Amino acid sequence: MIRLVRGFKDILPSDTALWQHVEVLVRELLEDFGFSELRIPILEQTELFARSIGTGTDIVEKEMYTFIDRSGDSLTLRPEATASVVRAYIEHGIYAKTPECKLYTTGPMFRRERPQKGRYRQFYQINAEVFGLHDPRADAELILLLMTIVGRLELSGAGLHINSLGCPECRPQFREALKPFLRGQTEELCSNCLRRRDKNPMRIFDCKVPTCKKAMLDAPSILDYLCETCRAHFETVKSSLDRFQIPYQINHRLVRGLDYYTRTTFEVLAEALGAQDAVAGGGRYDGLVKALGGPDQPGVGFAIGVDRLIELLAAQAQSFERRPHLFIAALGLRAQDTAFQWVQEFRMQKVRAEMDFENRSLKSQMRRADKLGVSYTLIVGDRELDDGAVVLRNMTTKEQENVPVQDLVRLVVNRIRTE
Ligand code: HAM
């Protein structure tokens, strides 16, 4: 038997109702906050990701699905969406028409990481990106949107962590300050971090190896090295969050796994997820549009990891299953034929109706109605058709009433809608 590729998964019908609930709610909120949808391809030129995410990151060094296509081009399945959104913003001249714009995009991403709970090789993200705004209130507004999503989904146990990574003015000084500290940690750092120590020392904050994590506990804090402009920016982000009473924790080790960030970075973490505890992450990337060949426009955004969000919500035992409203138990060929007609009419009226085609006994049809969890069952035999009235059974109260065959669909639809 041919099985799934390792790290990939099917999302089964028993789970898709919850996925759709999340997707609909988030989409609505994004639109309320002024975002428009952009749809981007899954495949891009490899160079796009190398240049934006950074050649020294885990993603670009070892996690991309890259291949040479028949024309000799190096192509990559997107490991994230920000680079593609920026490419589209430049390529279609969106910046010229609407330099300040808010775009969202959803879909699968691909990273060849070691699969484990909450970490897949194909996973889903909802991305929100804002272009053209330097103002720190844009960062705060995005975080407010993210925390509103968390709140509306009634997700408990999710905490917001924030940091500032400075800018090309002040960050080099921090990097220099980090180097002597790291030279004293040779014993503790893993071989990967030792290799990165000189070229990209800030990446070491993102290493998940326990000895590296421990070694970095005493590392200097970037927040002590911010220039005046970056400090003021971060202060406004924090005071704006305070104003909307959004609780947060400042975490000076939050560097994120991608190199394009400047100033604000943030993550939403949920302990219940275990080792892979980030539900969402994002930040400001003021140099990225220019680095990819566009104008000097700032950007800030976030991505929600939908798989992890769903895992958290599923664990909170809310039921999102969409059960049918109505089952029609039809006995006899004429009743079956009429029921077939009614089922389609109910569906046209947005009432989810089901029936059996097998002409089974009433007992076995009632068992099926129970199993489906419908609120009502219509019981109809050839005799009832002759009498002009069928039985409508409320499956919760077990009460039964007669409903005239004439005008039946309208009457039952009204009954279900007023439930
Ligand atoms: P990221 O932190 O790499 O950021 O990913 C965002 C979220 O995607 C994570 O918090 C996590 O929930 C989910 N995620 C990442 N990798 C996996 C995986 N292997 N399996 C399951 N879920 C995963 C970005 O991708 C940035 N582009 C976010 C951003 C947008 N920054 C600015 N704009």
PDB file of C-alpha atoms and ligand atoms in Angstrom, residues 80 82 111 113 118-120 123 125 127 129 256 258 260-261 278-283 285 301-303 305 308, ligand 1:
ATOM      1  CA  GLU A  80       6.938  30.725   4.373  1.00  0.00           C
ATOM      2  CA  THR A  82       6.340  36.788   3.529  1.00  0.00           C
ATOM      3  CA  ARG A 111       9.854  22.758   5.616  1.00  0.00           C
ATOM      4  CA  GLU A 113      12.180  19.584   9.600  1.00  0.00           C
ATOM      5  CA  GLY A 118       3.063  20.056  16.106  1.00  0.00           C
ATOM      6  CA  ARG A 119       5.849  20.003  13.528  1.00  0.00           C
ATOM      7  CA  TYR A 120       5.071  18.895  10.016  1.00  0.00           C
ATOM      8  CA  PHE A 123       1.781  22.875   7.466  1.00  0.00           C
ATOM      9  CA  GLN A 125      -0.333  29.389   7.760  1.00  0.00           C
ATOM     10  CA  ASN A 127      -0.301  35.451   6.986  1.00  0.00           C
ATOM     11  CA  GLU A 129       1.398  41.733   6.083  1.00  0.00           C
ATOM     12  CA  ARG A 256      12.909  34.428  15.406  1.00  0.00           C
ATOM     13  CA  LEU A 258      14.300  34.341   9.846  1.00  0.00           C
ATOM     14  CA  TYR A 260      14.749  39.774   7.734  1.00  0.00           C
ATOM     15  CA  TYR A 261      13.426  41.233  10.980  1.00  0.00           C
ATOM     16  CA  ALA A 278       4.684  28.817  18.994  1.00  0.00           C
ATOM     17  CA  VAL A 279       1.171  29.283  17.602  1.00  0.00           C
ATOM     18  CA  ALA A 280       2.037  32.460  15.712  1.00  0.00           C
ATOM     19  CA  GLY A 281       5.009  34.708  15.099  1.00  0.00           C
ATOM     20  CA  GLY A 282       5.926  37.863  13.284  1.00  0.00           C
ATOM     21  CA  GLY A 283       7.610  41.216  13.314  1.00  0.00           C
ATOM     22  CA  TYR A 285      10.996  43.849   8.284  1.00  0.00           C
ATOM     23  CA  GLY A 301       3.423  41.113   9.603  1.00  0.00           C
ATOM     24  CA  PHE A 302       2.694  37.810  11.277  1.00  0.00           C
ATOM     25  CA  ALA A 303       1.829  34.231  10.462  1.00  0.00           C
ATOM     26  CA  GLY A 305       0.418  28.229  12.405  1.00  0.00           C
ATOM     27  CA  ARG A 308      -1.036  24.122  16.016  1.00  0.00           C
TER      28      ARG A 308
HETATM   29  P1  HAM B   1       7.517  31.369  11.539  1.00  0.00           P
HETATM   30  O1  HAM B   1       7.705  31.664  12.991  1.00  0.00           O
HETATM   31  O2  HAM B   1       8.602  30.621  10.863  1.00  0.00           O
HETATM   32  O3  HAM B   1       7.267  32.759  10.836  1.00  0.00           O
HETATM   33  O4  HAM B   1       6.172  30.581  11.337  1.00  0.00           O
HETATM   34  C1  HAM B   1       4.959  31.070  11.846  1.00  0.00           C
HETATM   35  C2  HAM B   1       4.174  29.958  12.510  1.00  0.00           C
HETATM   36  O5  HAM B   1       4.024  28.840  11.622  1.00  0.00           O
HETATM   37  C3  HAM B   1       4.852  29.354  13.751  1.00  0.00           C
HETATM   38  O6  HAM B   1       4.601  30.132  14.899  1.00  0.00           O
HETATM   39  C4  HAM B   1       4.186  28.001  13.828  1.00  0.00           C
HETATM   40  O7  HAM B   1       2.929  28.091  14.490  1.00  0.00           O
HETATM   41  C5  HAM B   1       3.960  27.634  12.378  1.00  0.00           C
HETATM   42  N1  HAM B   1       4.980  26.671  11.916  1.00  0.00           N
HETATM   43  C6  HAM B   1       6.241  26.929  11.520  1.00  0.00           C
HETATM   44  N2  HAM B   1       6.868  25.790  11.177  1.00  0.00           N
HETATM   45  C7  HAM B   1       5.981  24.787  11.357  1.00  0.00           C
HETATM   46  C8  HAM B   1       6.017  23.357  11.166  1.00  0.00           C
HETATM   47  N3  HAM B   1       7.094  22.739  10.687  1.00  0.00           N
HETATM   48  N4  HAM B   1       4.913  22.627  11.460  1.00  0.00           N
HETATM   49  C9  HAM B   1       3.795  23.251  11.927  1.00  0.00           C
HETATM   50  N5  HAM B   1       3.694  24.588  12.118  1.00  0.00           N
HETATM   51  C10 HAM B   1       4.773  25.346  11.841  1.00  0.00           C
HETATM   52  C11 HAM B   1       7.096  32.919   9.496  1.00  0.00           C
HETATM   53  O8  HAM B   1       6.890  32.009   8.736  1.00  0.00           O
HETATM   54  C12 HAM B   1       7.060  34.376   9.085  1.00  0.00           C
HETATM   55  N6  HAM B   1       6.896  34.423   7.621  1.00  0.00           N
HETATM   56  C13 HAM B   1       5.975  35.127   9.799  1.00  0.00           C
HETATM   57  C14 HAM B   1       5.868  36.554   9.388  1.00  0.00           C
HETATM   58  C15 HAM B   1       4.945  37.098   8.550  1.00  0.00           C
HETATM   59  N7  HAM B   1       6.689  37.529   9.720  1.00  0.00           N
HETATM   60  C16 HAM B   1       6.311  38.653   9.153  1.00  0.00           C
HETATM   61  N8  HAM B   1       5.264  38.400   8.430  1.00  0.00           N
END
